[in-house]
Short mmCIF file of C-alpha atoms and ligand atoms in Angstrom, two decimals:
data_model
loop_
_atom_site.label_atom_id
_atom_site.label_comp_id
_atom_site.label_asym_id
_atom_site.label_seq_id
_atom_site.Cartn_x
_atom_site.Cartn_y
_atom_site.Cartn_z
CA MET A 304 71.66 29.55 250.97
CA ASP A 305 71.39 29.38 254.12
CA ALA A 306 74.02 26.65 255.91
CA ILE A 307 71.53 25.01 258.46
CA PHE A 308 69.29 24.49 254.95
CA GLU A 309 72.25 23.36 252.97
CA ALA A 310 73.74 20.90 256.09
CA ALA A 311 70.36 19.53 255.96
CA GLU A 312 70.19 18.88 252.54
CA HIS A 313 73.14 16.75 252.40
CA ILE A 314 72.23 14.83 255.77
CA ARG A 315 68.81 14.05 254.24
CA GLN A 316 70.65 12.43 251.51
CA ALA A 317 73.28 10.61 253.43
CA ARG A 318 72.68 6.84 253.97
CA TYR A 319 75.53 6.73 256.50
CA VAL A 320 76.55 9.67 259.00
CA THR A 321 79.65 9.98 260.99
CA VAL A 322 80.30 12.70 264.21
CA LEU A 323 83.12 13.47 265.63
CA THR A 324 82.33 15.40 268.70
CA GLY A 325 84.87 17.66 270.53
CA ALA A 326 84.82 19.77 273.84
CA GLY A 327 82.73 23.04 272.69
CA VAL A 328 79.73 20.81 272.22
CA SER A 329 79.81 20.35 276.60
CA ALA A 330 80.93 24.39 276.26
CA GLU A 331 76.99 25.02 276.77
CA SER A 332 76.99 22.93 279.41
CA GLY A 333 79.49 24.62 281.53
CA VAL A 334 82.23 21.89 281.05
CA PRO A 335 85.30 24.30 279.75
CA THR A 336 87.29 23.46 276.93
CA PHE A 337 90.71 22.58 276.37
CA ARG A 338 92.96 25.36 274.31
CA ALA A 339 90.55 28.71 275.35
CA SER A 340 92.39 31.39 276.91
CA ASP A 341 90.25 30.38 280.03
CA GLY A 342 90.18 26.57 279.01
CA LEU A 343 91.01 23.87 281.05
CA TRP A 344 94.87 23.69 280.55
CA GLU A 345 94.80 27.23 282.27
CA GLY A 346 97.10 27.29 284.83
CA HIS A 347 98.65 23.83 284.28
CA HIS A 348 101.33 22.06 282.23
CA ILE A 349 99.53 19.55 279.84
CA GLU A 350 103.42 17.43 280.43
CA ASP A 351 102.64 17.51 284.34
CA VAL A 352 98.99 16.61 284.35
CA ALA A 353 98.28 14.36 280.86
CA THR A 354 101.00 12.59 280.21
CA PRO A 355 102.15 9.11 281.47
CA GLU A 356 105.14 10.67 282.58
CA GLY A 357 103.83 12.79 284.10
CA PHE A 358 101.66 11.04 286.16
CA ARG A 359 104.52 8.89 287.22
CA ARG A 360 106.76 11.94 288.41
CA ASN A 361 103.94 12.82 290.02
CA PRO A 362 100.63 11.08 290.62
CA HIS A 363 99.03 13.31 293.28
CA LEU A 364 98.62 16.13 291.40
CA VAL A 365 97.22 14.15 288.58
CA TRP A 366 94.59 12.60 290.82
CA GLU A 367 93.89 16.19 292.48
CA PHE A 368 93.39 17.76 288.90
CA TYR A 369 91.33 14.55 287.82
CA ASN A 370 89.19 14.74 291.35
CA GLU A 371 88.68 18.23 290.70
CA ARG A 372 87.15 17.76 286.85
CA ARG A 373 84.80 15.02 288.45
CA ASN A 374 83.27 16.99 291.71
CA LYS A 375 82.72 19.81 288.72
CA LEU A 376 81.02 17.56 286.67
CA LYS A 377 78.68 16.55 289.34
CA GLN A 378 76.67 20.00 288.69
CA VAL A 379 76.71 19.82 284.48
CA ARG A 380 73.98 18.45 282.45
CA PRO A 381 73.80 17.87 278.68
CA ASN A 382 72.69 20.80 276.68
CA PRO A 383 70.06 21.19 273.60
CA GLY A 384 73.20 19.72 271.55
CA HIS A 385 73.39 16.64 273.41
CA TYR A 386 69.49 16.18 272.61
CA ALA A 387 69.68 17.48 269.11
CA LEU A 388 72.47 14.54 268.44
CA VAL A 389 70.20 12.12 270.18
CA GLU A 390 67.21 12.90 267.54
CA LEU A 391 69.64 12.56 264.57
CA GLU A 392 70.50 9.02 265.76
CA LYS A 393 67.06 8.04 266.30
CA ARG A 394 66.51 9.22 262.44
CA PHE A 395 69.43 7.08 261.21
CA ALA A 396 69.66 4.28 263.47
CA GLU A 397 72.49 1.66 263.17
CA ARG A 398 73.20 3.72 260.11
CA PHE A 399 74.33 6.48 262.35
CA THR A 400 77.84 6.69 264.90
CA LEU A 401 78.43 8.95 267.10
CA VAL A 402 82.50 9.41 268.23
CA THR A 403 83.44 11.54 270.79
CA GLN A 404 87.29 13.23 271.80
CA ASN A 405 84.94 13.96 275.12
CA VAL A 406 85.20 12.26 278.46
CA ASP A 407 82.85 13.95 280.15
CA GLY A 408 79.36 10.69 279.76
CA LEU A 409 77.07 13.42 278.38
CA HIS A 410 76.16 12.35 275.35
CA GLN A 411 75.14 9.43 277.54
CA GLN A 412 73.54 11.36 279.85
CA ALA A 413 71.69 12.61 277.17
CA GLY A 414 70.76 9.49 275.75
CA SER A 415 72.52 8.89 272.62
CA ASN A 416 73.30 4.83 272.55
CA THR A 417 76.37 4.40 270.59
CA VAL A 418 78.88 6.65 271.59
CA ALA A 419 83.01 5.81 270.67
CA GLU A 420 85.24 6.84 273.31
CA LEU A 421 88.39 8.00 271.66
CA HIS A 422 89.93 9.44 274.66
CA GLY A 423 88.43 7.85 277.39
CA SER A 424 85.87 8.64 280.28
CA LEU A 425 86.16 10.58 283.91
CA TYR A 426 83.67 8.18 285.00
CA ARG A 427 86.09 5.17 284.31
CA THR A 428 89.55 4.34 286.26
CA ARG A 429 92.66 1.49 285.30
CA CYS A 430 94.58 -0.24 287.41
CA THR A 431 98.60 0.28 286.65
CA GLY A 432 98.90 -3.30 287.66
CA CYS A 433 96.58 -5.39 286.70
CA LYS A 434 94.85 -2.91 284.08
CA ASP A 435 91.73 -3.81 285.58
CA LEU A 436 88.49 -1.41 284.23
CA ARG A 437 86.09 0.42 286.56
CA ILE A 438 83.23 2.48 286.79
CA HIS A 439 82.41 4.94 289.26
CA ASP A 440 80.11 7.12 290.38
CA LEU A 441 81.35 10.72 290.87
CA GLU A 442 81.92 10.02 294.23
CA PRO A 443 85.60 11.57 295.34
CA LEU A 444 88.06 8.76 294.82
CA GLY A 445 90.88 9.68 297.45
CA GLU A 446 94.18 11.61 296.54
CA LEU A 447 95.76 7.85 295.55
CA PRO A 448 93.22 5.18 294.66
CA LYS A 449 93.89 1.98 294.76
CA CYS A 450 93.09 -1.06 293.21
CA GLN A 451 90.23 -3.40 294.86
CA LYS A 452 92.27 -6.64 293.21
CA CYS A 453 95.56 -5.96 293.61
CA ASP A 454 96.31 -2.84 295.77
CA ARG A 455 98.57 -1.18 293.17
CA LEU A 456 97.68 2.72 292.24
CA LEU A 457 94.79 3.68 289.92
CA ARG A 458 94.74 6.08 287.20
CA PRO A 459 91.89 8.02 285.04
CA ASP A 460 90.81 5.62 282.61
CA ILE A 461 91.95 8.91 280.18
CA VAL A 462 93.83 8.64 277.16
CA TRP A 463 97.31 11.37 277.49
CA PHE A 464 99.52 12.91 275.13
CA ARG A 465 101.80 9.69 273.68
CA GLU A 466 99.31 7.29 274.64
CA GLU A 467 97.42 4.71 271.69
CA LEU A 468 93.81 5.10 271.61
CA PRO A 469 91.75 1.96 272.68
CA LYS A 470 91.83 -0.03 269.63
CA GLU A 471 88.48 -1.26 269.40
CA VAL A 472 86.85 2.04 269.54
CA TRP A 473 89.36 3.16 267.37
CA GLN A 474 89.05 0.48 264.84
CA ARG A 475 84.85 1.41 265.31
CA ALA A 476 85.38 5.29 264.35
CA TYR A 477 87.87 4.35 261.47
CA LEU A 478 85.17 1.99 260.22
CA ALA A 479 82.67 4.53 260.60
CA ALA A 480 84.60 7.62 259.09
CA GLN A 481 85.39 4.85 256.21
CA ALA A 482 81.95 4.01 255.57
CA CYS A 483 79.81 7.49 256.03
CA ASP A 484 78.33 9.78 253.54
CA VAL A 485 78.31 12.89 255.43
CA PHE A 486 80.95 13.44 258.27
CA LEU A 487 80.21 16.00 260.97
CA LEU A 488 82.86 17.49 263.20
CA ILE A 489 81.56 19.87 265.98
CA GLY A 490 83.06 22.10 268.13
CA THR A 491 86.86 20.25 267.89
CA SER A 492 89.31 22.47 267.05
CA ALA A 493 90.58 19.47 265.11
CA VAL A 494 94.49 19.43 266.14
CA VAL A 495 94.38 16.17 268.06
CA TYR A 496 95.35 13.41 266.21
CA PRO A 497 94.58 10.93 265.33
CA ALA A 498 91.04 11.63 265.98
CA ALA A 499 91.15 14.76 263.72
CA GLY A 500 92.34 12.50 261.15
CA LEU A 501 88.67 10.88 260.67
CA ALA A 502 87.56 13.33 258.71
CA GLN A 503 90.32 13.38 255.90
CA ILE A 504 89.26 8.83 256.20
CA ALA A 505 86.17 10.45 255.61
CA ARG A 506 87.50 12.35 252.75
CA ASN A 507 89.27 9.90 251.00
CA ARG A 508 87.19 6.79 250.98
CA GLY A 509 86.39 4.71 247.99
CA PRO A 510 88.58 2.44 246.38
CA ALA A 511 90.62 5.54 244.47
CA GLY A 512 89.94 7.84 246.96
CA ASP A 513 86.49 9.47 244.83
CA GLU A 514 83.98 8.63 246.05
CA GLY A 515 84.67 10.78 249.36
CA ALA A 516 82.16 12.16 252.33
CA THR A 517 80.92 15.41 252.42
CA ILE A 518 82.56 17.55 255.59
CA ILE A 519 80.97 19.98 257.71
CA GLU A 520 82.11 21.62 260.05
CA PHE A 521 79.57 22.80 263.15
CA ASN A 522 81.79 25.37 265.54
CA LEU A 523 81.66 28.37 267.30
CA GLU A 524 84.50 29.81 264.78
CA GLU A 525 86.55 29.14 261.81
CA THR A 526 89.30 26.28 262.95
CA ALA A 527 92.56 24.84 261.64
CA VAL A 528 90.60 22.82 259.25
CA SER A 529 88.09 25.09 258.17
CA ASN A 530 89.31 25.69 254.66
CA SER A 531 89.32 22.16 253.73
CA VAL A 532 85.55 21.05 254.85
CA ASP A 533 82.68 21.63 252.08
CA LEU A 534 80.66 23.18 254.87
CA GLY A 535 81.04 25.03 257.85
CA VAL A 536 77.97 26.41 260.36
CA TYR A 537 79.63 28.96 262.79
CA GLY A 538 77.86 29.57 266.43
CA PRO A 539 77.05 27.79 269.16
CA SER A 540 76.45 24.36 269.02
CA GLY A 541 73.66 23.94 271.73
CA VAL A 542 71.47 26.30 268.82
CA THR A 543 72.60 25.31 265.42
CA LEU A 544 72.19 21.97 266.03
CA PRO A 545 68.42 22.48 267.25
CA LYS A 546 67.86 24.05 264.34
CA LEU A 547 69.56 21.52 261.82
CA ILE A 548 66.96 19.17 263.68
CA GLU A 549 63.99 21.45 263.03
CA GLN A 550 64.91 21.70 259.56
CA LEU A 551 65.58 18.05 259.02
CA SER A 552 61.66 17.22 260.40
CA MET A 553 59.97 20.38 258.46
CA ASN A 554 60.51 17.95 255.03
CA PRO A 555 60.85 14.69 256.00
CA SER A 556 62.60 12.07 253.78
C1 BJW B 872 82.51 25.34 270.16
C2 BJW B 872 81.75 26.30 271.65
C3 BJW B 872 80.14 25.52 270.81
C4 BJW B 872 84.16 26.35 271.86
N1 BJW B 872 79.76 25.76 270.35
N2 BJW B 872 81.66 24.91 269.13
C5 BJW B 872 103.70 15.96 269.49
C6 BJW B 872 104.59 15.02 270.90
C7 BJW B 872 103.46 14.64 271.55
C8 BJW B 872 102.71 14.04 271.20
C9 BJW B 872 102.53 14.20 269.90
C10 BJW B 872 103.36 15.13 269.13
N3 BJW B 872 102.62 15.51 267.88
C11 BJW B 872 102.11 14.82 267.51
C12 BJW B 872 101.34 14.14 268.84
C13 BJW B 872 100.59 13.30 268.62
C14 BJW B 872 99.54 14.02 269.51
C15 BJW B 872 98.91 15.08 268.43
O1 BJW B 872 97.87 14.87 268.20
N4 BJW B 872 99.29 16.21 269.26
C16 BJW B 872 98.86 17.34 268.97
C17 BJW B 872 98.29 18.37 269.64
C18 BJW B 872 100.07 18.55 267.72
N5 BJW B 872 98.32 13.05 269.82
C19 BJW B 872 98.35 12.08 270.87
O2 BJW B 872 99.43 12.00 271.35
C20 BJW B 872 97.81 10.39 271.02
N6 BJW B 872 98.33 9.46 271.01
C21 BJW B 872 99.40 9.23 270.21
O3 BJW B 872 99.16 9.95 268.99
O4 BJW B 872 99.82 7.63 270.19
C22 BJW B 872 101.04 7.50 269.78
C23 BJW B 872 102.13 8.58 270.09
C24 BJW B 872 103.39 7.52 270.63
C25 BJW B 872 104.07 8.06 270.81
C26 BJW B 872 104.62 9.57 270.60
C27 BJW B 872 103.60 10.36 269.67
C28 BJW B 872 102.50 9.77 269.51
C29 BJW B 872 96.39 10.47 271.83
C30 BJW B 872 96.07 11.86 272.03
C31 BJW B 872 94.99 12.02 273.42
C32 BJW B 872 94.88 13.05 273.64
N7 BJW B 872 94.12 13.95 275.19
C33 BJW B 872 93.66 14.83 275.70
C34 BJW B 872 93.66 14.94 276.93
C35 BJW B 872 93.05 14.05 277.77
C36 BJW B 872 93.14 14.60 279.15
C37 BJW B 872 91.98 14.86 280.01
O5 BJW B 872 90.74 15.24 279.16
O6 BJW B 872 92.40 15.65 280.80
O7 BJW B 872 91.92 14.97 274.96
S1 BJW B 872 94.25 16.35 274.76
C38 BJW B 872 92.73 17.40 274.62
O8 BJW B 872 92.40 17.43 273.35
C39 BJW B 872 91.41 16.66 274.61
C40 BJW B 872 90.94 16.76 273.93
O9 BJW B 872 89.73 15.38 273.45
C41 BJW B 872 91.43 16.57 272.41
C42 BJW B 872 90.84 17.31 271.57
O10 BJW B 872 90.16 18.58 271.94
P1 BJW B 872 88.91 19.28 271.77
O11 BJW B 872 87.81 18.46 271.79
O12 BJW B 872 89.09 19.99 270.21
O13 BJW B 872 89.49 20.99 272.42
P2 BJW B 872 89.66 22.14 271.72
O14 BJW B 872 89.70 22.90 273.48
O15 BJW B 872 90.89 22.09 271.32
O16 BJW B 872 88.90 22.99 270.50
C43 BJW B 872 87.19 23.27 271.36
C44 BJW B 872 86.84 23.92 270.37
O17 BJW B 872 85.41 23.95 269.98
C45 BJW B 872 86.81 25.07 269.49
O18 BJW B 872 87.21 24.93 268.38
C46 BJW B 872 85.99 26.09 269.68
O19 BJW B 872 85.92 27.39 268.94
C47 BJW B 872 84.69 25.01 270.16
N8 BJW B 872 83.61 26.07 270.30
N9 BJW B 872 82.54 26.58 272.43
C48 BJW B 872 80.58 24.85 269.16
N10 BJW B 872 79.46 26.91 271.74
ZN1 ZN B 873 94.88 -4.14 290.01
#
């Protein structure tokens, strides 16, 4: 059976649907992924630009890296994959949860309403002193931006390696994974925890771990978790997700 057709069948029968997206969903918008050979980490040491220690050592370098990414985001628009997820949200309303590891704001720009951003946002800063959170446009923030309230150094509101995920957002994602009948992993290599663990939480739900959700992966290619998912749909998500929506609307439930 065609994988998209089969995915649509599972979704049609589901009451609750939870989605975890990663960088792949934004690749067709021109946002580089992390782990591809020409990816975002290329030319950068992860320890230098994506850890709290790296920021303490050289905040200049870290702000240069993030200001450049914020600047590039100005030219970027959502792609058909983002819009397809808006359609899925419309279909399931409050029985749908979109969890993303992305920090690019493209799901919201496409029109998704309730996005749980696990790894923060390029649109926000956090004060290293008073913790004040602030939303910005993509205007340049300067080499070492300072807090308007206490004049201490601002940092990007991004979750770096070895940092805790925002508690309330994680709680929402965890509950949605536990409650869903179908869990979609879209455009993620599923190697970064705890986000990648959400699929296992969905799979092991139920008092005896026996009411597991159906896990469906949408990716360009097979990943580290492909042999533990129930179904894989391989191809660009900007193509496969709109096809899924088309399939769902062909036989409305
Ligand atoms: C397409 C496509 C198309 C392409 N269509 N598909 C050892 C040392 C330190 C930490 C750890 C350690 N061991 C374990 C840890 C924990 C660590 C972790 O999981 N590490 C693993 C890598 C091993 N996790 C953490 O540190 C987390 N915190 C934590 O655990 O705290 C407790 C703790 C305390 C003390 C010590 C240890 C733990 C926090 C994780 C935060 C991750 N943040 C990042 C960087 C943000 C900075 C930034 O944005 O600049 O978030 S990492 C990076 O990876 C980013 C992403 O959100 C995340 C996930 O990547 P994603 O989205 O999956 O992208 P890719 O590139 O990997 O994959 C893209 C996929 O798309 C591919 O599969 C393509 O095929 C596909 N694709 N085009 C469909 N068109
Ligand atoms: Zn402050």
